[in-house]
Short mmCIF file of C-alpha atoms and ligand atoms in Angstrom, two decimals:
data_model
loop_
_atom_site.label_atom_id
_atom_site.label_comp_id
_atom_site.label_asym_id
_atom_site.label_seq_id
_atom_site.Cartn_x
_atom_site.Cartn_y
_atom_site.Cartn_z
CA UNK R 81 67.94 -0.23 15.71
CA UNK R 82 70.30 2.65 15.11
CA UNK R 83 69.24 6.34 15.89
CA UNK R 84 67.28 7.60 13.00
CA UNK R 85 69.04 10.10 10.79
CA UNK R 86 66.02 12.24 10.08
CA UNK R 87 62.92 12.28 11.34
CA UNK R 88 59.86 12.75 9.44
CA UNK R 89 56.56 13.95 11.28
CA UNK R 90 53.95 11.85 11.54
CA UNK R 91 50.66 12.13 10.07
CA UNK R 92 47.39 10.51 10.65
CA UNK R 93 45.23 9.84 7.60
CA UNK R 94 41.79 9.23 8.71
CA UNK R 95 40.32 11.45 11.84
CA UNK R 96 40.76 10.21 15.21
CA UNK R 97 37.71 8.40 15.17
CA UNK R 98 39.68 5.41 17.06
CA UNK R 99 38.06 2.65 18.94
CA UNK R 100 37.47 4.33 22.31
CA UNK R 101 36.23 7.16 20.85
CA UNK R 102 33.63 5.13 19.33
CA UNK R 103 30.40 3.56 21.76
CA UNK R 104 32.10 0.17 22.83
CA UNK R 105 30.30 -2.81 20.51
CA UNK R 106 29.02 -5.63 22.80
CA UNK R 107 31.91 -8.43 22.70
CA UNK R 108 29.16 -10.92 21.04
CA UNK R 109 28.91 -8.84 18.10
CA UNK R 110 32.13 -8.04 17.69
CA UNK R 111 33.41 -11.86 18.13
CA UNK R 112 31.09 -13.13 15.51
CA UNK R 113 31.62 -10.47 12.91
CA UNK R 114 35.57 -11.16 13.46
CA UNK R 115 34.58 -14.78 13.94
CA UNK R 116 33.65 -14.66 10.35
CA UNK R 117 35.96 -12.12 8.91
CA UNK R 118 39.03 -13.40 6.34
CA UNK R 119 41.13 -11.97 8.80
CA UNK R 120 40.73 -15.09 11.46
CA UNK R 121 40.12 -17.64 8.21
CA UNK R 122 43.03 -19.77 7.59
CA UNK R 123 46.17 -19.55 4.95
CA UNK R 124 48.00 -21.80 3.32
CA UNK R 125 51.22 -21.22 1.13
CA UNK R 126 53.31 -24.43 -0.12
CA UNK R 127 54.09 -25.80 3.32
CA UNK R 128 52.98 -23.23 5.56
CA UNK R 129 49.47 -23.48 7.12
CA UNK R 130 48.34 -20.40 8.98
CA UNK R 131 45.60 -20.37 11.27
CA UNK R 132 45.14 -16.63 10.28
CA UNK R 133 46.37 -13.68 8.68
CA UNK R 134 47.92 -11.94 11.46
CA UNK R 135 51.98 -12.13 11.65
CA UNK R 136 53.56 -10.60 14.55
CA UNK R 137 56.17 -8.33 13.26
CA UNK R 138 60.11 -8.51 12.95
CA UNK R 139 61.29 -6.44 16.57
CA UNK R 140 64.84 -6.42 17.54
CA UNK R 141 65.29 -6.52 21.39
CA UNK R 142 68.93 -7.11 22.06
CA UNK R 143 68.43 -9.64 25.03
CA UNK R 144 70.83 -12.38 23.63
CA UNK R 145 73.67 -11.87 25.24
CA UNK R 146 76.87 -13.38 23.04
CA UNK R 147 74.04 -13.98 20.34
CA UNK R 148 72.66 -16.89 22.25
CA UNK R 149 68.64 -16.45 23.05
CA UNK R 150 68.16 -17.25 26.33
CA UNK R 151 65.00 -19.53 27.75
CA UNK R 152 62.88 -16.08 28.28
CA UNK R 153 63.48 -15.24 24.61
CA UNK R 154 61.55 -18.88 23.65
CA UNK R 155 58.63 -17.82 26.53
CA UNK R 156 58.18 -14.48 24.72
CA UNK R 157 57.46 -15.77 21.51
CA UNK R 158 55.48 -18.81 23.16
CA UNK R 159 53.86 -16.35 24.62
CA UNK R 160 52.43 -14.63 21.71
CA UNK R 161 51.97 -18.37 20.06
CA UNK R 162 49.09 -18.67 22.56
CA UNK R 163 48.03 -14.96 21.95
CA UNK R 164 46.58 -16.79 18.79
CA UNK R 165 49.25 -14.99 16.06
CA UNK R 166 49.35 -16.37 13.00
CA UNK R 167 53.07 -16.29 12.06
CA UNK R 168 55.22 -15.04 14.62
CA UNK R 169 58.42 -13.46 12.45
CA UNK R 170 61.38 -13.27 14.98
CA UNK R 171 63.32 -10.42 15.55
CA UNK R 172 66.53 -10.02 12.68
CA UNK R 173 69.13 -13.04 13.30
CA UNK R 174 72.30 -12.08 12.19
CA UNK R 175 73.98 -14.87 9.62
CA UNK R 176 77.42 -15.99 9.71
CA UNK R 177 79.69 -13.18 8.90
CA UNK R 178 82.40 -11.11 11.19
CA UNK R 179 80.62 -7.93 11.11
CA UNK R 180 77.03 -9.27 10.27
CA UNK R 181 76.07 -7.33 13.68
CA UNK R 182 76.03 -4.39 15.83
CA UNK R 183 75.48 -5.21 19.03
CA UNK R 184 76.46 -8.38 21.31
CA UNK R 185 73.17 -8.84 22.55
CA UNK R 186 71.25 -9.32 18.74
CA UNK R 187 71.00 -13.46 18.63
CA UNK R 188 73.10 -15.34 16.03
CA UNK R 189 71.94 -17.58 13.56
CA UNK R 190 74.66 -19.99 13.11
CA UNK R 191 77.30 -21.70 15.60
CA UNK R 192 76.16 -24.71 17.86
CA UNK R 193 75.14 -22.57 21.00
CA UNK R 194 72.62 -19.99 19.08
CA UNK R 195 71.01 -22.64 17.12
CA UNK R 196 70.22 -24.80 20.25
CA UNK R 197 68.61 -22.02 21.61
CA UNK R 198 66.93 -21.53 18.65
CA UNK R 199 65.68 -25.22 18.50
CA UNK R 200 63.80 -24.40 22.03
CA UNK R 201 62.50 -21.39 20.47
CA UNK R 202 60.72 -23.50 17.89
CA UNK R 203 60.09 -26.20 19.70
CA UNK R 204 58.24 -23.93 22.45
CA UNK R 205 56.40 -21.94 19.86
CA UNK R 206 55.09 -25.24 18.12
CA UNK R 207 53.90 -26.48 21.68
CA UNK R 208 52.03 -23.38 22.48
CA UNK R 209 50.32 -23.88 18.81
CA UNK R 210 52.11 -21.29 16.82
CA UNK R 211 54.19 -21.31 13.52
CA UNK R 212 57.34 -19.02 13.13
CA UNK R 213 60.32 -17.76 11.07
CA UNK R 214 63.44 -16.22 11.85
CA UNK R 215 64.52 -13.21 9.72
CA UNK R 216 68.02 -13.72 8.54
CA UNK R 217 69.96 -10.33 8.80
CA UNK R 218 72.97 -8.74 8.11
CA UNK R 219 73.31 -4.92 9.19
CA UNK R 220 75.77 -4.26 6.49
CA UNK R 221 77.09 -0.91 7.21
CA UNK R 222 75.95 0.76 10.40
CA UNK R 223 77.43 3.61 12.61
CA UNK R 224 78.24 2.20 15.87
CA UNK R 225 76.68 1.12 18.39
CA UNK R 226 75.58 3.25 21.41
CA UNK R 227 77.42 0.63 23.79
CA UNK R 228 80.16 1.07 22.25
CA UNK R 229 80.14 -3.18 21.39
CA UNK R 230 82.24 -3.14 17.43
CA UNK R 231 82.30 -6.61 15.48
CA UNK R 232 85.43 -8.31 15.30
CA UNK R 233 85.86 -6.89 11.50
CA UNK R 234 84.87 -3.92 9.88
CA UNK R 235 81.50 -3.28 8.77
CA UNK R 236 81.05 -4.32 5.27
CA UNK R 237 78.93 -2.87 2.31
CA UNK R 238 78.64 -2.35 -1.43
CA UNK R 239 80.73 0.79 -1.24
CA UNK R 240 81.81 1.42 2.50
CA UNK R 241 78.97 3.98 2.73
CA UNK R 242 77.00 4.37 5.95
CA UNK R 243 74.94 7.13 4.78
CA UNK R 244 74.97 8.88 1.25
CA UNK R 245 78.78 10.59 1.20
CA UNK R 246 80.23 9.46 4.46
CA UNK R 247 82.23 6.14 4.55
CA UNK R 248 81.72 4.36 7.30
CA UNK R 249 82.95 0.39 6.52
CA UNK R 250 84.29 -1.77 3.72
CA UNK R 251 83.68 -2.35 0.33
CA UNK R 252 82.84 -5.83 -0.02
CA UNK R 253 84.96 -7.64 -2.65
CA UNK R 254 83.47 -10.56 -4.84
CA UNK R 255 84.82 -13.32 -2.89
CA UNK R 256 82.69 -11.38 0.58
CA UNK R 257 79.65 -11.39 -1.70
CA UNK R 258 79.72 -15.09 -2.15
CA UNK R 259 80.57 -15.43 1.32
CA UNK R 260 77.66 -13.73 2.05
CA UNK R 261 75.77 -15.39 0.06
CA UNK R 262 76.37 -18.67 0.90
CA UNK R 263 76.29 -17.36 4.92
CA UNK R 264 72.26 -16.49 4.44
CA UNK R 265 71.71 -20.08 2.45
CA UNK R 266 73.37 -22.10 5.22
CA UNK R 267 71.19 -19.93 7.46
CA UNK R 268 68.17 -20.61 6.06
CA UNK R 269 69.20 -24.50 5.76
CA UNK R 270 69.32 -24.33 9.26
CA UNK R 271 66.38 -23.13 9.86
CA UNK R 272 64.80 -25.72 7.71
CA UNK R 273 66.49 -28.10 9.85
CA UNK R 274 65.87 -26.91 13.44
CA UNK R 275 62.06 -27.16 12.32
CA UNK R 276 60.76 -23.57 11.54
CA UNK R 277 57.69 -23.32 8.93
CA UNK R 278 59.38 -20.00 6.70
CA UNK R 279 62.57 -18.22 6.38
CA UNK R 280 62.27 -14.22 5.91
CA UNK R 281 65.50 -12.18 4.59
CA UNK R 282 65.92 -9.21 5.89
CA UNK R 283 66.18 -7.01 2.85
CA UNK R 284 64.58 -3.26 4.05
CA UNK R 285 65.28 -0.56 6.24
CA UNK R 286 68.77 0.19 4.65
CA UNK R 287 70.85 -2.56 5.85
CA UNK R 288 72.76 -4.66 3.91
CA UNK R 289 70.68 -6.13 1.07
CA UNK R 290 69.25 -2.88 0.92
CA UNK R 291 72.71 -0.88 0.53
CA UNK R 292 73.11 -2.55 -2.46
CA UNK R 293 69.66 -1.89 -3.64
CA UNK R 294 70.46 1.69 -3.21
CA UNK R 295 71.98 4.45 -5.78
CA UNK R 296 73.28 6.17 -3.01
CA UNK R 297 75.30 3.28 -0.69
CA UNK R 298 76.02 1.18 -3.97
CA UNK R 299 78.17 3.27 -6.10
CA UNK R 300 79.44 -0.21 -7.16
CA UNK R 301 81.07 -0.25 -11.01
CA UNK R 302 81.28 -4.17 -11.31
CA UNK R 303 78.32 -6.33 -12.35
CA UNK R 304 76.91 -5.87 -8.13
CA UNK R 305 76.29 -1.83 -9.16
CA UNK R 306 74.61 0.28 -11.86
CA UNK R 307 72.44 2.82 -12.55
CA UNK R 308 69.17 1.09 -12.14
CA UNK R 309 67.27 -1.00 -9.35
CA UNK R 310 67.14 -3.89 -11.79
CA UNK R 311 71.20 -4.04 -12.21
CA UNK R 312 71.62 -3.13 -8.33
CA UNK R 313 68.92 -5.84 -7.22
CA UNK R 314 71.78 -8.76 -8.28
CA UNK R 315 73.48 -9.18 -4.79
CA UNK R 316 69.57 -10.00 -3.63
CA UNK R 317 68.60 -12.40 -6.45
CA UNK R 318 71.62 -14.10 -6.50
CA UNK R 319 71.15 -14.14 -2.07
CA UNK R 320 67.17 -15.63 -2.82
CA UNK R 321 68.27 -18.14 -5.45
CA UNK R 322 71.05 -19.61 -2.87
CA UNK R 323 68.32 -19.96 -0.01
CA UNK R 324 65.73 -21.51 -2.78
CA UNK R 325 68.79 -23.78 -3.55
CA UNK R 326 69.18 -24.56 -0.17
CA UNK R 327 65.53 -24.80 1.60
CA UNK R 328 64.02 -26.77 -1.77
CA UNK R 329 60.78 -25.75 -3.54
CA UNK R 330 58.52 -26.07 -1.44
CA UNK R 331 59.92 -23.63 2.10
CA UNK R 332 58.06 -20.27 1.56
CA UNK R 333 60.84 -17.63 1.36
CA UNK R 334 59.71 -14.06 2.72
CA UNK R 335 61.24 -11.19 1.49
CA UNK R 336 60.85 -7.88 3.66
CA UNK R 337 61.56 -4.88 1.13
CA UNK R 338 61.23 -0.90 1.75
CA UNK R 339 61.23 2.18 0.07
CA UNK R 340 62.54 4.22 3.05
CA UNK R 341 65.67 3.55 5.41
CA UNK R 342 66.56 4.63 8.49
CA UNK R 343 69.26 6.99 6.37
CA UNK R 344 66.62 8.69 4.66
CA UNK R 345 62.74 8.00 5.38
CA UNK R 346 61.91 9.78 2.09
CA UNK R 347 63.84 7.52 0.50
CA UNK R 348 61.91 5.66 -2.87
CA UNK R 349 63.86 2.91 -4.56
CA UNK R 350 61.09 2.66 -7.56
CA UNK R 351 59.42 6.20 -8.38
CA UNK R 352 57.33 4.57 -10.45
CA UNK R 353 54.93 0.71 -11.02
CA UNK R 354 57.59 0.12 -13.85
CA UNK R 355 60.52 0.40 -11.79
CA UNK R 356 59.07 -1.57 -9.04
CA UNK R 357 58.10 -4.15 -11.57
CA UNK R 358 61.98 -4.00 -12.33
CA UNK R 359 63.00 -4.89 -9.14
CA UNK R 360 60.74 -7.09 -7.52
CA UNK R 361 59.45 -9.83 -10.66
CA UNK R 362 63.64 -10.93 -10.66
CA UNK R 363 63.18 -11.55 -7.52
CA UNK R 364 59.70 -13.13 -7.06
CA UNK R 365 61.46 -15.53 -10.31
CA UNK R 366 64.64 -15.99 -7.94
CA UNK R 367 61.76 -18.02 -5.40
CA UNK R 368 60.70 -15.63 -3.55
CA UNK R 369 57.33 -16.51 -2.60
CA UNK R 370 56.04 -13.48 0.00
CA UNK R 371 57.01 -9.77 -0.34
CA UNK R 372 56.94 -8.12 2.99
CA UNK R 373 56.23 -4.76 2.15
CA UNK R 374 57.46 -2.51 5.19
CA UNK R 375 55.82 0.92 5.84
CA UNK R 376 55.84 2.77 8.52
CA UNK R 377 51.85 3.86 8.51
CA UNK R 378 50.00 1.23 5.91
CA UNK R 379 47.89 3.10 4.70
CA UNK R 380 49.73 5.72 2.77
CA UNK R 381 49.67 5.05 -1.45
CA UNK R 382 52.96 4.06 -3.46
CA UNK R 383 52.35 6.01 -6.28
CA UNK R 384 49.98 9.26 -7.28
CA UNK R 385 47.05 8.31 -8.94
CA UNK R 386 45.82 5.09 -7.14
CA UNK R 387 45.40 4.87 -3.31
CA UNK R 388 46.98 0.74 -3.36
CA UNK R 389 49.56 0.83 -0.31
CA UNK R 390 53.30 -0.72 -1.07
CA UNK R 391 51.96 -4.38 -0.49
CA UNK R 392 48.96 -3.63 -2.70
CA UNK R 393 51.05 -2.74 -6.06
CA UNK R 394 53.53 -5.67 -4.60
CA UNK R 395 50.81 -7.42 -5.43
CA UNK R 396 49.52 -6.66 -8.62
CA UNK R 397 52.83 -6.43 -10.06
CA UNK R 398 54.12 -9.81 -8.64
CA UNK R 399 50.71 -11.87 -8.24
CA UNK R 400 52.86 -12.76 -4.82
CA UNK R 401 51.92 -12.90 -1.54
CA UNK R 402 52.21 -9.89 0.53
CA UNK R 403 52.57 -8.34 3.76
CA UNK R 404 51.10 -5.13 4.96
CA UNK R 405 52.30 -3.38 7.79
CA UNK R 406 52.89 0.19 9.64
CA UNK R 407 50.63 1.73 12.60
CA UNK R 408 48.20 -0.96 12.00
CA UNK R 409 45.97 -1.18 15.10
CA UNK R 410 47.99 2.13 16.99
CA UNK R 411 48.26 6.04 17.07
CA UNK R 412 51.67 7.41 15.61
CA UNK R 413 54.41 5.07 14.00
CA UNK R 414 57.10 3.34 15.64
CA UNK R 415 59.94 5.66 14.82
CA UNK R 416 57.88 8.41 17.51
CA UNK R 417 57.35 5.45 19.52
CA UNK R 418 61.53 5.65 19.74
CA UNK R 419 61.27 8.77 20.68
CA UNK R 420 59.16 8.66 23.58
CA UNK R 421 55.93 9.03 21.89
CA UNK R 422 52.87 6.88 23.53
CA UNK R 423 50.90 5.67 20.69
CA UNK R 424 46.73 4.81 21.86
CA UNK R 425 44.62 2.01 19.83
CA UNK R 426 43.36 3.11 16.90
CA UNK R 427 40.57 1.73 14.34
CA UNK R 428 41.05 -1.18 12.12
CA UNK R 429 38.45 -0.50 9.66
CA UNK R 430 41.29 1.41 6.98
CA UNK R 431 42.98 -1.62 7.08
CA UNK R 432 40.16 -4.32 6.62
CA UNK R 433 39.12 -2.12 3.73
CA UNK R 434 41.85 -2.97 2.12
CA UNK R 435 42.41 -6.38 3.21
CA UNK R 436 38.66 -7.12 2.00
CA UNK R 437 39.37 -5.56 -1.44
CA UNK R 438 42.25 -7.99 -1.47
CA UNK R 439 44.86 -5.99 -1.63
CA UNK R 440 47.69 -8.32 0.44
CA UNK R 441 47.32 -11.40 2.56
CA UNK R 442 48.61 -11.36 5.55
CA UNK R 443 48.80 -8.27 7.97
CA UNK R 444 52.21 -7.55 10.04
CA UNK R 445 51.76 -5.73 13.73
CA UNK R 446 54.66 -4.61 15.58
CA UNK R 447 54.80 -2.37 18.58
CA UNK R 448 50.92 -3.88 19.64
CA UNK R 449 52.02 -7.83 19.95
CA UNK R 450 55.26 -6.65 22.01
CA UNK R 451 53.36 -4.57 24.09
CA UNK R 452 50.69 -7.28 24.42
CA UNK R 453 50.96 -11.16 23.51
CA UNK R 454 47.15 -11.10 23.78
CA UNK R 455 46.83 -8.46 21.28
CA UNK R 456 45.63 -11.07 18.27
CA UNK R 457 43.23 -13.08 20.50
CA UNK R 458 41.34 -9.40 21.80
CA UNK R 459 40.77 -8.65 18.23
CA UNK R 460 39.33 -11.69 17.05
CA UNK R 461 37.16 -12.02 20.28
CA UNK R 462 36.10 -8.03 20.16
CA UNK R 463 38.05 -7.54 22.99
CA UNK R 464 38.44 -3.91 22.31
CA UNK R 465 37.89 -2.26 25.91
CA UNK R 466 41.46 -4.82 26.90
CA UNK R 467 43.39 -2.99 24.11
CA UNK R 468 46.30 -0.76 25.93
CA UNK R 469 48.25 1.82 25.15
CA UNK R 470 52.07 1.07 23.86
CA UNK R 471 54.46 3.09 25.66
CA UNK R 472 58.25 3.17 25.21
CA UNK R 473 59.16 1.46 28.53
CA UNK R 474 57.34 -1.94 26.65
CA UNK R 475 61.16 -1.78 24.81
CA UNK R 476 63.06 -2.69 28.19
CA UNK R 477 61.26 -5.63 28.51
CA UNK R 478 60.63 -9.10 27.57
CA UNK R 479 56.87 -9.63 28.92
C1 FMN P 610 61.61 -2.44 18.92
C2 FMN P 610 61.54 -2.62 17.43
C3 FMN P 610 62.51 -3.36 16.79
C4 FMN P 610 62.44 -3.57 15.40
N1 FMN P 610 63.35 -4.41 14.80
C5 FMN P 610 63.18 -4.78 13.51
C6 FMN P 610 63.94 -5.84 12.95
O1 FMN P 610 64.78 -6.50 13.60
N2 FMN P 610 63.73 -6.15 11.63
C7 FMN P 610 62.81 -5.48 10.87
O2 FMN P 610 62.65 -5.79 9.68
N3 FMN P 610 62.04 -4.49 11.40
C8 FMN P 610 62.18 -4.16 12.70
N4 FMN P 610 61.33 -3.23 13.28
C9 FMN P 610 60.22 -2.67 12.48
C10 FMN P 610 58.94 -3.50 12.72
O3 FMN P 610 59.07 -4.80 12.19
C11 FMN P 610 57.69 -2.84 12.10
O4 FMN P 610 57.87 -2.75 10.71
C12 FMN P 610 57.43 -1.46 12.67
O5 FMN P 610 57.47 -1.49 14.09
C13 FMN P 610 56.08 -0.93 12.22
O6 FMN P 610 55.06 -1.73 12.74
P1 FMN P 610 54.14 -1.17 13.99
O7 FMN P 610 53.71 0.20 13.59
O8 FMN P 610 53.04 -2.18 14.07
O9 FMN P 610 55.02 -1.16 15.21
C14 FMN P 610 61.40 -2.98 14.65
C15 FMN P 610 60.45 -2.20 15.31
C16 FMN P 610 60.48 -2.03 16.68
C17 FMN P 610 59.39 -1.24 17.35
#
């Protein structure tokens, strides 16, 4: 991940009435009442059968050296296989393109070496009982990398802009677009191939698919630009109708989508349910079948007047699956946790609130599952007294 451009405090909705504040509930009780909960019931979509609702989080950890994952890489996510997640989504693959990447350690998803790996990755996770995706990536335009590692080309974008007004990389022409394009179908292909259950497209967080998404980074005047989501959402429906081409009807294509981006965390690409209607039914239309609604703390509302988090209006405007996720399960949100902050276990009653009033399906943790493979299997078995703290030093390593 790059250095944040601005940093937004975090706040903390509900009091910190977490769960070791509260008088520890036997493990029996807890076990059955999560026993029974929708949470740990299974979930089916097309092809994909899910033994429950919890999906381990995209997370980047740059130990791939030359984009190739190495055997530890297939024990981490075996690892949290066994930990009883759901859907393990791996950390953004970068597709076939000369500056689809930042840094030399982020794995590949294409070329013979990177997809072997991959193939004991899956085959690894399947063993230990899990089911997985990889989420196809490209960063699009980034500033560089603290290493000082640069692509082999120049970073490409809608417009060359790295953040609103500064230039920073290329503008892609037409014939890069369908490049690109046809890089995150083959991609997906692939992954169809090597045996995964899901593809997820990495189209948040202001990277690529989102630079075009956005006013400020696509100041595009061909038929890729314009002055609304809707016109600037092309590049992505054109990029979800390619993979639908390529995996067939019946591969569940996850989309991860955000309002904010590491540019600007204030950032809203629909101010309103009509704009996000816009911009997402094109693409639920284009095939994609799960919107993976990234927040950084879940529990926040979209829009005044209704307290329905990003997933929940995803939702309700799409009839889609969808994805919750952001501080779910943990103190503070992961851009503090970048910056040192220790985050402790918090309450998940907010979130099964929500998840009971059916507002999305499935519910995405991050920094908890890489701090802990065993974090899913705790919670369903109540656990709680095992949950730990996540501290930065968890990023340095692959446990
Ligand atoms: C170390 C780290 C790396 C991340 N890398 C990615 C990534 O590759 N792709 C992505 O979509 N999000 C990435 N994220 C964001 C997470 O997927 C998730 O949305 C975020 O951590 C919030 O969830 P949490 O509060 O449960 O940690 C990353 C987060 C962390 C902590």
């Amino acid at each position: 991940m790059n250095t944040p451009a601005t940093k937004e405090s975090p706040k903390t909705l509900e009091p910190e009435s977490d769960i070791l504040g509260k008088p520890a509930p036997s493990v029996l009780d807890v076990r059955q009442s999560m026993n029974a909960h929708p949470l740990f019931q299974p979930f089916r979509l097309k092809s994909l059968a899910l033994k429950n609702r919890i999906v381990m989080a995209p997370m980047t950890r740059s130990f791939s050296p030359g984009g190739v994952p190495p055997l530890k890489v297939a024990d981490y996510y075996a690892r949290r296989a066994e930990g009883e997640v759901g859907l393990i989504l791996s950390e953004g693959t970068v597709v076939n393109r000369p500056a689809s990447s930042y840094n030399a350690n982020i794995p590949h998803f294409y070329g013979r070496k990177p997809l072997v790996s991959w193939k004991a990755v899956i085959d690894k996770v399947h063993a230990a009982g899990g089911v997985m995706a990889p989420q196809l990536w490209h960063v699009g335009i980034v500033a560089p990398d603290a290493s000082g590692w640069l692509p082999p080309a120049p970073f490409e974008g809608p417009s060359g802009y790295v953040t609103p007004g500064k230039i920073g990389g290329v503008a892609m022409t037409e014939l890069d677009i369908a490049k690109t394009i046809g890089a995150f179908a083959q991609a997906a292909a692939s992954a169809m191939v090597l045996g995964f259950n899901a593809v997820e497209i990495h189209g948040a967080h202001g990277y690529l698919i989102d630079q075009f998404f956005w006013h400020p980074t696509n100041q595009r005047t061909d038929g890729y630009g314009g002055n609304t989501l809707a016109e600037r959402s092309r590049f992505a429906v054109e990029l979800i109708r390619a993979v639908r081409k390529a995996v067939g009807p019946d591969f569940p294509i996850s989309l991860r989508i955000s309002q904010w981006k590491l540019q600007d965390y204030a950032a809203k690409l629909a101010a309103t349910p009509q704009e996000m209607e816009a911009w997402l039914v094109p693409l639920a239309e284009a095939g994609v079948d799960i919107f993976h609604c990234s927040q950084r703390r879940f529990w926040e509302p979209e829009f005044a007047g209704s307290d329905l988090n990003f997933a929940g209006w995803a939702k309700k405007l799409t009839g889609k699956t969808t994805i919750t996720v952001g501080s779910i399960g943990l103190s503070g949100d992961f851009i503090a946790a970048f910056q040192g902050e220790t985050a402790t276990p918090r309450s998940l009653d907010e979130l099964l609130r929500r998840f009971d009033r059916g507002d999305f399906d499935l519910v995405a943790v991050g920094r908890p599952l890489l701090a802990d493979a065993g974090w899913a299997r705790k919670i369903h078995e109540g656990r709680t007294a095992e949950l730990h703290e996540f501290r930065t030093e968890a990023l340095a390593t692959l446990s």
